[in-house]
Coordinates of C-alpha atoms and ligand atoms in Angstrom, one line a residue:
M1467 CA 127.2 90.3 56.9
D1468 CA 126.6 91.3 53.4
F1469 CA 128.9 94.0 52.5
R1470 CA 129.2 95.4 49.0
P1471 CA 131.2 99.1 48.7
D1472 CA 129.4 102.3 46.8
P1473 CA 132.7 103.1 44.5
A1474 CA 131.1 106.3 44.3
G1475 CA 130.9 106.5 47.9
P1476 CA 132.5 107.7 50.7
P1477 CA 136.3 105.8 51.4
V1478 CA 135.9 102.3 51.9
Y1479 CA 136.6 101.8 55.5
I1480 CA 133.8 104.6 56.3
Q1481 CA 131.2 102.7 54.9
L1482 CA 131.7 99.6 56.3
A1483 CA 132.1 101.3 59.7
T1484 CA 128.5 102.8 58.4
A1485 CA 127.1 98.8 58.1
L1486 CA 129.1 97.1 60.9
A1487 CA 127.6 99.9 63.4
E1488 CA 123.9 99.9 61.6
A1489 CA 124.2 96.3 62.2
I1490 CA 125.0 96.6 66.4
R1491 CA 122.3 99.2 66.4
A1492 CA 120.0 97.0 65.0
G1493 CA 121.1 94.5 67.3
R1494 CA 122.4 91.5 64.4
M1495 CA 125.5 92.2 66.0
A1496 CA 125.1 92.1 69.8
V1497 CA 126.4 93.5 72.9
G1498 CA 129.3 91.1 73.7
S1499 CA 129.6 89.6 70.8
R1500 CA 133.7 89.4 68.9
L1501 CA 134.7 91.2 65.7
P1502 CA 136.0 88.8 62.8
S1503 CA 139.9 88.9 63.2
E1504 CA 141.3 92.0 60.9
R1505 CA 142.8 89.6 58.8
M1506 CA 139.9 86.7 58.6
H1507 CA 137.6 90.0 57.7
A1508 CA 139.6 91.3 54.8
R1509 CA 140.1 88.3 53.2
R1510 CA 136.1 87.5 53.9
L1511 CA 135.2 90.8 51.9
G1512 CA 137.9 91.0 49.2
V1513 CA 139.1 94.3 50.9
S1514 CA 143.3 95.2 52.5
R1515 CA 143.5 94.7 56.5
T1516 CA 144.0 98.4 56.3
T1517 CA 140.8 99.3 55.6
I1518 CA 139.5 97.0 58.4
T1519 CA 141.9 98.5 60.9
A1520 CA 140.3 102.1 60.0
A1521 CA 136.6 100.9 59.9
Y1522 CA 137.1 99.1 63.7
Q1523 CA 138.5 102.6 64.6
E1524 CA 136.2 104.3 63.9
L1525 CA 133.5 101.9 65.4
K1526 CA 135.8 102.6 68.7
A1527 CA 135.4 106.4 67.7
M1528 CA 131.7 106.2 68.5
G1529 CA 132.2 104.1 71.8
L1530 CA 130.8 101.0 70.1
V1531 CA 133.6 98.7 70.1
Q1532 CA 136.6 98.4 72.4
A1533 CA 139.5 96.6 71.3
H1534 CA 142.1 94.5 74.1
V1535 CA 145.3 92.7 73.4
G1536 CA 145.0 88.7 73.0
R1537 CA 140.7 89.4 72.7
G1538 CA 140.3 91.0 69.6
A1539 CA 137.9 94.2 69.0
Q1540 CA 134.0 93.2 71.2
V1541 CA 131.1 94.8 70.8
V1542 CA 130.6 97.1 74.0
A1543 CA 127.5 99.1 73.4
D1544 CA 124.2 99.7 70.4
D1545 CA 123.8 103.0 71.1
P1546 CA 127.3 106.1 70.4
D1547 CA 124.8 108.1 72.4
R1548 CA 124.9 106.1 75.6
A1549 CA 128.3 104.7 74.9
A1550 CA 129.4 108.0 75.1
A1551 CA 127.8 108.3 78.8
E1552 CA 129.7 104.8 80.4
A1553 CA 133.2 105.5 81.2
V1554 CA 133.8 102.1 81.9
A1555 CA 133.3 99.5 79.2
W1556 CA 132.4 96.5 82.2
P1557 CA 131.4 93.4 79.7
L1558 CA 134.8 93.6 78.8
L1559 CA 136.6 93.6 81.6
A1560 CA 135.1 90.3 82.9
A1561 CA 137.6 87.6 84.2
R1562 CA 138.4 85.0 81.9
A1563 CA 137.0 82.2 83.8
P1564 CA 133.6 81.5 84.3
R1565 CA 131.2 82.3 86.9
P1566 CA 127.5 81.3 86.2
P1567 CA 125.2 83.7 88.2
P1568 CA 124.1 82.1 91.6
P1569 CA 120.5 80.6 91.3
P1570 CA 117.4 83.3 92.0
P1571 CA 116.5 83.4 95.4
A1572 CA 113.0 81.7 96.4
P1573 CA 109.8 83.5 95.4
P1574 CA 108.3 85.7 97.9
G1575 CA 105.7 83.5 100.1
A1576 CA 106.4 80.3 98.9
I1577 CA 106.5 77.3 101.1
G1578 CA 111.0 76.7 100.9
F1579 CA 111.9 73.7 100.6
G1580 CA 114.6 74.8 98.5
D1581 CA 117.4 76.5 100.4
G1582 CA 120.2 74.0 102.9
W1583 CA 119.0 76.3 105.8
L1584 CA 118.0 75.5 109.2
H1585 CA 114.0 77.2 110.1
P1586 CA 114.9 79.9 113.3
S1587 CA 113.1 77.5 115.5
L1588 CA 116.3 74.4 115.3
L1589 CA 118.4 77.6 116.1
P1590 CA 119.8 77.5 119.9
R1591 CA 118.7 81.4 120.4
A1592 CA 118.9 81.8 123.9
G1593 CA 122.1 79.8 124.0
L1594 CA 123.7 81.9 121.0
D1595 CA 122.0 84.9 122.5
A1596 CA 124.1 84.9 126.2
C1597 CA 127.2 83.8 124.2
A1598 CA 126.5 86.6 122.3
A1599 CA 126.7 89.5 125.4
R1600 CA 129.2 88.3 127.0
A1601 CA 131.8 87.7 124.2
V1602 CA 130.7 91.3 123.2
E1603 CA 131.6 91.6 127.1
A1604 CA 134.5 90.6 127.1
G1605 CA 136.0 93.0 124.4
A1606 CA 135.1 91.0 121.2
L1607 CA 134.3 94.3 119.2
A1608 CA 137.9 95.2 119.8
G1609 CA 139.8 94.3 116.8
Y1610 CA 140.7 91.5 114.4
A1611 CA 140.9 88.2 114.8
P1612 CA 144.4 86.4 114.1
I1613 CA 144.5 85.3 110.7
L1614 CA 144.5 81.3 112.3
G1615 CA 141.4 81.8 113.9
L1616 CA 140.5 82.9 118.1
P1617 CA 142.6 80.8 119.9
A1618 CA 139.3 79.9 122.1
L1619 CA 137.4 78.6 118.7
R1620 CA 140.5 76.5 116.7
E1621 CA 141.4 74.6 120.6
S1622 CA 137.3 74.0 120.8
L1623 CA 137.2 73.4 117.4
A1624 CA 140.5 70.2 117.0
A1625 CA 139.1 69.2 120.6
R1626 CA 136.1 67.8 119.1
M1627 CA 138.2 66.7 115.9
K1628 CA 140.4 64.9 118.2
L1629 CA 143.1 66.6 116.3
G1630 CA 146.3 69.1 117.6
V1631 CA 144.9 72.6 117.3
E1632 CA 148.1 73.9 115.0
E1633 CA 146.0 71.7 112.3
V1634 CA 143.0 74.0 112.2
L1635 CA 142.2 77.5 110.5
V1636 CA 139.1 79.2 110.8
T1637 CA 137.1 81.0 107.7
G1638 CA 133.9 83.0 106.7
G1639 CA 132.4 80.3 106.3
A1640 CA 132.7 76.3 104.3
Q1641 CA 132.3 78.5 101.4
Q1642 CA 134.9 80.6 101.6
G1643 CA 137.3 77.1 102.8
L1644 CA 136.7 76.4 99.3
N1645 CA 137.8 79.6 98.1
V1646 CA 140.8 79.1 100.6
I1647 CA 142.1 75.9 98.7
T1648 CA 141.4 76.7 95.9
R1649 CA 143.3 79.8 95.9
A1650 CA 146.1 77.6 97.7
L1651 CA 146.1 75.0 95.8
L1652 CA 144.6 75.3 91.8
A1653 CA 145.8 76.9 89.1
P1654 CA 144.0 77.6 85.4
G1655 CA 143.4 74.0 83.3
D1656 CA 144.1 71.3 86.8
A1657 CA 141.5 69.2 86.7
V1658 CA 139.1 68.6 89.9
V1659 CA 137.5 65.1 90.4
C1660 CA 134.2 65.3 92.3
E1661 CA 131.0 63.7 93.0
S1662 CA 128.2 64.0 90.6
P1663 CA 125.7 65.7 91.7
T1664 CA 127.8 68.2 94.0
W1665 CA 127.6 71.1 95.9
H1666 CA 126.8 74.2 94.0
G1667 CA 129.1 76.5 95.6
A1668 CA 132.6 74.2 94.9
V1669 CA 131.5 73.9 91.9
R1670 CA 131.8 77.6 91.3
A1671 CA 134.7 78.4 93.6
F1672 CA 136.7 75.7 91.3
R1673 CA 135.4 76.9 88.1
A1674 CA 136.7 80.4 89.0
A1675 CA 139.9 79.5 89.3
G1676 CA 140.5 78.3 85.8
A1677 CA 140.5 74.8 87.2
E1678 CA 138.1 72.0 84.8
L1679 CA 136.3 69.5 86.6
A1680 CA 135.6 65.5 85.9
G1681 CA 132.0 64.6 87.8
V1682 CA 131.7 60.9 89.1
A1683 CA 128.5 59.1 89.6
M1684 CA 127.9 58.1 92.4
D1685 CA 125.0 55.2 93.5
R1686 CA 122.6 54.7 96.4
E1687 CA 126.0 54.4 99.1
G1688 CA 127.7 57.5 97.2
I1689 CA 130.7 57.6 95.2
D1690 CA 131.6 54.4 93.8
P1691 CA 135.5 53.5 93.7
G1692 CA 136.2 52.0 90.7
A1693 CA 134.5 54.8 88.8
L1694 CA 136.6 57.5 90.9
E1695 CA 140.3 54.9 89.9
D1696 CA 139.3 55.3 87.3
A1697 CA 139.1 59.5 87.0
L1698 CA 142.1 59.5 88.8
L1699 CA 143.7 57.5 86.6
R1700 CA 142.4 59.8 83.7
R1701 CA 142.6 62.7 84.8
R1702 CA 145.8 63.2 87.2
P1703 CA 143.8 65.8 89.3
K1704 CA 145.3 68.0 91.7
F1705 CA 142.8 67.0 94.1
V1706 CA 139.5 64.5 94.9
Y1707 CA 136.6 67.1 96.5
L1708 CA 133.8 64.9 98.4
I1709 CA 130.9 65.5 100.4
P1710 CA 130.6 61.6 101.9
S1711 CA 128.4 62.5 104.6
F1712 CA 125.2 63.5 104.3
H1713 CA 126.0 64.8 100.6
C1714 CA 124.4 67.8 99.2
P1715 CA 122.2 67.5 97.2
T1716 CA 121.6 63.9 97.9
G1717 CA 122.0 62.6 101.4
R1718 CA 123.7 59.8 100.5
L1719 CA 125.6 58.4 103.0
L1720 CA 129.5 56.4 101.9
G1721 CA 129.7 53.4 104.3
L1722 CA 132.7 52.2 106.1
E1723 CA 134.2 50.1 103.7
R1724 CA 134.2 53.0 100.4
R1725 CA 135.8 55.2 102.7
R1726 CA 138.6 52.9 103.2
Q1727 CA 138.9 52.4 99.4
V1728 CA 138.6 56.2 98.5
L1729 CA 141.8 56.7 101.2
E1730 CA 143.7 53.3 100.2
L1731 CA 143.3 54.7 96.2
C1732 CA 144.0 58.1 96.6
A1733 CA 147.0 57.5 98.9
R1734 CA 147.8 55.3 96.0
F1735 CA 147.3 58.4 93.6
R1736 CA 149.3 60.5 95.7
T1737 CA 146.1 62.8 95.7
P1738 CA 144.6 65.1 98.6
I1739 CA 141.0 64.3 99.4
V1740 CA 139.1 67.9 100.4
E1741 CA 136.3 66.6 102.4
S1742 CA 133.0 68.6 103.5
H1743 CA 131.7 67.2 106.5
V1744 CA 129.3 70.4 107.1
Y1745 CA 126.4 67.7 107.5
G1746 CA 128.2 65.2 109.4
E1747 CA 127.3 65.7 112.5
L1748 CA 123.5 65.7 111.4
A1749 CA 123.5 61.8 111.7
F1750 CA 120.2 60.5 113.3
G1751 CA 121.9 57.1 113.9
A1752 CA 125.3 55.8 114.3
A1753 CA 127.1 56.5 111.2
P1754 CA 130.9 55.7 110.0
P1755 CA 134.0 58.1 111.1
S1756 CA 134.8 60.7 108.6
L1757 CA 138.2 60.9 106.2
K1758 CA 139.9 62.7 108.2
A1759 CA 139.6 60.6 111.4
L1760 CA 140.4 57.7 108.7
D1761 CA 143.0 58.8 107.3
T1762 CA 146.5 58.0 108.4
A1763 CA 148.1 58.8 105.5
G1764 CA 148.0 62.8 106.2
I1765 CA 146.0 62.8 102.6
V1766 CA 142.7 64.4 103.6
I1767 CA 142.2 68.2 104.5
H1768 CA 138.7 68.3 106.4
Q1769 CA 136.0 71.0 106.4
G1770 CA 133.2 72.0 108.9
S1771 CA 130.6 75.0 109.3
A1772 CA 128.5 76.3 111.7
S1773 CA 126.0 77.3 109.4
K1774 CA 124.2 73.8 108.7
T1775 CA 123.9 72.7 112.6
I1776 CA 124.2 76.5 115.0
S1777 CA 123.4 79.4 112.7
A1778 CA 124.2 80.2 109.0
A1779 CA 124.7 83.9 111.1
L1780 CA 127.8 83.4 112.2
R1781 CA 128.7 82.5 108.9
L1782 CA 131.6 80.7 110.2
G1783 CA 133.6 77.1 108.8
W1784 CA 136.7 75.5 109.2
L1785 CA 140.0 73.1 107.7
A1786 CA 141.8 71.2 109.5
A1787 CA 144.5 69.9 107.5
P1788 CA 147.8 68.3 107.8
P1789 CA 150.5 71.0 108.6
A1790 CA 152.1 70.7 105.9
A1791 CA 148.7 72.0 103.4
L1792 CA 147.9 74.6 106.5
A1793 CA 151.5 76.1 105.7
L1794 CA 149.8 76.7 102.3
L1795 CA 146.5 77.6 103.2
A1796 CA 146.7 80.3 106.1
P1797 CA 148.3 82.5 103.0
A1798 CA 145.5 81.8 101.2
K1799 CA 143.2 82.7 103.6
A1800 CA 145.2 85.5 104.2
S1801 CA 144.8 87.2 101.2
L1802 CA 141.6 86.5 101.0
D1803 CA 140.4 89.0 103.9
L1804 CA 142.9 88.2 106.6
S1805 CA 141.2 87.1 109.1
T1806 CA 137.6 85.8 109.5
P1807 CA 135.4 89.1 112.5
A1808 CA 136.7 88.4 115.7
L1809 CA 132.8 88.8 116.8
P1810 CA 130.9 85.7 115.9
Q1811 CA 133.9 83.8 116.3
A1812 CA 133.7 84.7 120.1
I1813 CA 130.1 83.7 120.1
L1814 CA 130.6 80.6 118.6
A1815 CA 134.5 79.6 120.6
G1816 CA 131.5 80.7 124.1
F1817 CA 128.9 78.8 122.7
L1818 CA 131.2 75.2 122.2
A1819 CA 132.7 76.0 125.3
G1820 CA 129.1 75.7 127.2
S1821 CA 127.2 72.8 128.6
Q1822 CA 124.6 73.3 125.8
V1823 CA 125.8 72.5 122.6
A1824 CA 125.4 67.5 123.5
R1825 CA 122.0 69.3 124.5
H1826 CA 121.0 70.8 121.3
F1827 CA 123.1 68.6 118.8
A1828 CA 120.5 65.8 120.2
T1829 CA 117.7 68.4 120.3
L1830 CA 118.5 69.3 116.6
R1831 CA 118.6 65.6 115.5
A1832 CA 115.9 64.6 116.4
A1833 CA 114.2 67.6 114.9
L1834 CA 115.2 66.8 112.1
Q1835 CA 114.7 63.2 111.9
R1836 CA 111.2 64.3 113.0
R1837 CA 110.9 67.0 110.2
R1838 CA 112.5 63.8 107.8
D1839 CA 109.3 61.4 108.5
A1840 CA 107.1 64.0 108.2
M1841 CA 107.6 65.3 104.7
L1842 CA 108.5 61.5 103.4
A1843 CA 104.9 60.8 104.9
A1844 CA 103.3 64.2 103.4
L1845 CA 105.5 63.2 99.5
A1846 CA 103.6 59.9 100.1
R1847 CA 100.1 61.3 100.2
H1848 CA 100.2 64.0 97.9
C1849 CA 103.4 63.2 95.2
P1850 CA 103.5 59.6 95.2
E1851 CA 104.3 60.1 91.3
L1852 CA 108.2 60.9 92.8
R1853 CA 111.0 58.6 94.2
C1854 CA 113.2 58.9 97.3
A1855 CA 115.4 57.4 99.5
V1856 CA 115.2 57.8 103.1
P1857 CA 118.7 59.4 104.4
Q1858 CA 120.4 59.0 107.7
G1859 CA 121.0 62.5 108.3
G1860 CA 121.4 65.9 107.0
L1861 CA 118.9 68.0 105.9
Y1862 CA 118.0 67.1 102.6
L1863 CA 115.8 64.8 100.6
W1864 CA 116.9 63.6 96.4
A1865 CA 113.7 62.9 94.4
Q1866 CA 113.0 61.1 91.3
L1867 CA 110.6 61.9 89.0
P1868 CA 108.7 60.2 86.6
T1869 CA 110.1 59.7 83.5
P1870 CA 110.1 62.1 81.3
L1871 CA 110.0 64.9 83.6
A1872 CA 112.8 67.5 83.9
A1873 CA 113.2 68.9 87.2
G1874 CA 113.9 72.2 85.8
A1875 CA 110.3 72.6 84.6
L1876 CA 109.3 71.1 88.0
E1877 CA 111.4 74.1 89.5
A1878 CA 109.5 76.7 87.9
E1879 CA 105.5 75.4 87.7
A1880 CA 106.2 74.5 91.8
A1881 CA 107.0 78.5 92.4
R1882 CA 103.7 78.9 90.1
H1883 CA 102.5 76.9 92.8
G1884 CA 103.7 79.2 95.9
V1885 CA 106.6 75.9 96.6
A1886 CA 110.1 76.2 96.4
V1887 CA 111.9 73.5 95.2
R1888 CA 115.7 72.9 94.0
A1889 CA 116.3 71.0 90.0
G1890 CA 118.9 68.7 90.3
G1891 CA 120.7 70.0 87.1
L1892 CA 122.3 73.2 89.5
F1893 CA 124.2 70.0 91.4
L1894 CA 125.7 69.2 88.1
P1895 CA 129.4 70.2 87.6
A1896 CA 128.7 69.0 83.7
G1897 CA 125.1 71.7 83.4
G1898 CA 122.3 70.3 81.9
E1899 CA 119.3 68.8 83.0
S1900 CA 118.6 66.4 86.2
R1901 CA 115.6 63.9 87.0
H1902 CA 115.8 65.0 90.2
I1903 CA 115.4 67.9 92.4
R1904 CA 116.4 68.7 96.1
L1905 CA 113.8 69.4 99.2
C1906 CA 115.0 71.1 101.7
F1907 CA 113.2 69.5 104.8
A1908 CA 114.9 71.8 107.8
A1909 CA 114.3 75.0 105.9
P1910 CA 110.1 76.0 106.1
A1911 CA 108.1 76.0 109.2
E1912 CA 107.2 71.7 110.5
A1913 CA 103.7 72.8 109.7
E1914 CA 103.9 74.0 106.3
I1915 CA 105.4 70.4 105.2
A1916 CA 102.2 69.3 104.2
D1917 CA 101.5 72.0 103.1
G1918 CA 104.2 72.6 101.0
A1919 CA 103.7 68.4 99.4
E1920 CA 100.2 69.2 98.5
R1921 CA 101.4 72.2 96.7
L1922 CA 103.8 70.7 95.0
G1923 CA 102.0 67.4 94.1
R1924 CA 99.9 69.9 92.5
A1925 CA 102.9 71.1 90.1
L1926 CA 103.5 67.8 89.2
R1927 CA 100.1 66.6 88.3
G1928 CA 99.4 70.2 86.2
L1929 CA 102.7 69.9 84.7
M1930 CA 102.1 66.0 83.6
A1931 CA 99.0 67.2 82.4
R1932 CA 100.9 69.6 79.6
K1933 CA 101.3 68.2 76.4
D1934 CA 104.7 70.3 75.6
A1935 CA 106.2 69.7 79.4
P1936 CA 107.5 66.4 78.9
C1937 CA 111.3 66.3 78.1
R1938 CA 113.1 63.9 76.0
E1939 CA 115.5 61.0 77.8
S1940 CA 118.6 61.9 76.6
A1941 CA 118.9 64.9 77.2
V1942 CA 118.5 64.4 80.8
A1943 CA 120.9 63.2 83.2
A1944 CA 120.4 60.1 85.2
V1945 CA 121.2 61.0 88.6
Ligands
PLP983 C1 128.6 70.5 101.0 C2 128.4 72.5 100.9 N1 130.0 73.2 101.6 C3 129.6 74.4 102.0 C4 128.6 74.9 101.8 C5 128.5 76.8 102.8 O1 128.3 76.4 103.7 P1 128.8 77.9 104.4 O2 127.1 78.5 105.3 O3 129.3 77.4 105.9 O4 129.7 79.0 103.9 C6 127.5 74.6 101.8 C7 125.6 74.7 101.8 O5 124.4 74.5 101.2 C8 127.1 72.8 101.5 O6 125.9 72.3 100.6

């Protein structure tokens, strides 16, 4: 700021405060921006530090600026009248760790390929309705569940995973499981190694704890063990977070040999693995065992969810961990919510104990496979420019755009054409642009898949025809 005091004017600190207030009001110093430190500002303007202190006091009195120890003075409002009406300066109270805003919801009326949900027709509605009625009848509305979860549900889950019940903790969705792990294990500055791309909810949870993420490149078979070893050596992470089965967002499946290599590597580095198995039960054919099932060293914390297989409305997930790890996770869970709601737990326990569960999983896998094929066929017809591998399970296609289109531009153009997709950049731990989009074949009505692909094709060609659409390739991650 160019400031020249007028020797004939009021005291210099008043002149300076007036000039700064003017710059704030005019938007030249935005709300949220920091004022220079008093010492630096005094040196820059050639005035005494007491002049700067007094000028900042004036701005504080006007309600335009607030100071916090260790953060200096920050602009909190651009209008003294409005500032006076606001009792709390919210921008100043924001936690320091980055918390990026959640991705925007799909535009109303759009065909939804964007989010990872099961279409209502894929849910075991009748079975869940009956289990809900029985759970209420049996008194599930009466109170809190134990911190680790309802015993009946923990027993069912343990039996399905072939683990001891003492290793199982029920969480409010897999996302809460990630926050439980984060709370138990991460401190600001810790490193976490993950695949790149990866589930953006995990990135959010780890970043909110102040952790630094190191993304490891994947190829068609999942994470590359050589690159993982390199990251373990260089970053010495607190843990490695992996989605080995029908990975989100790429749909890839880590082969048995690589699973063994990853386990051996992490055991050698004495580094735990957090294994997300939320898509693991959605294999269309034979699939290798989970890392947890192959783990002989006791290094895997395994997480599952009912959201992608039974119903996201139950909002239930679970962690399975060696007892010494569970002893850290349980207090972290208690600090979050003391316990997961009892009613959904009772419903899920009833459903898993019933005879319909195996039939439901078989029907669901067959329906998902049919939808995958329908979407691949529709894309081949309407979007021949896209390239995708054929996933052997899960919910997603990971489609590569023709060079040099950027996925963010296609997501926006697709929304304008009435189809929601997710640009790959959302899933990059380091952020940035991507050449891929994620398409969920489970979320739309089956009959909408062809129409959605046709809309996407129109968006794609509209974008390719526009001169300003291509982005420079160097700015796009090749994942
Ligand atoms: C890998 C992964 N973990 C967790 C979640 C969230 O699961 P939940 O609904 O159980 O919280 C998702 C949702 O897309 C996911 O892809």
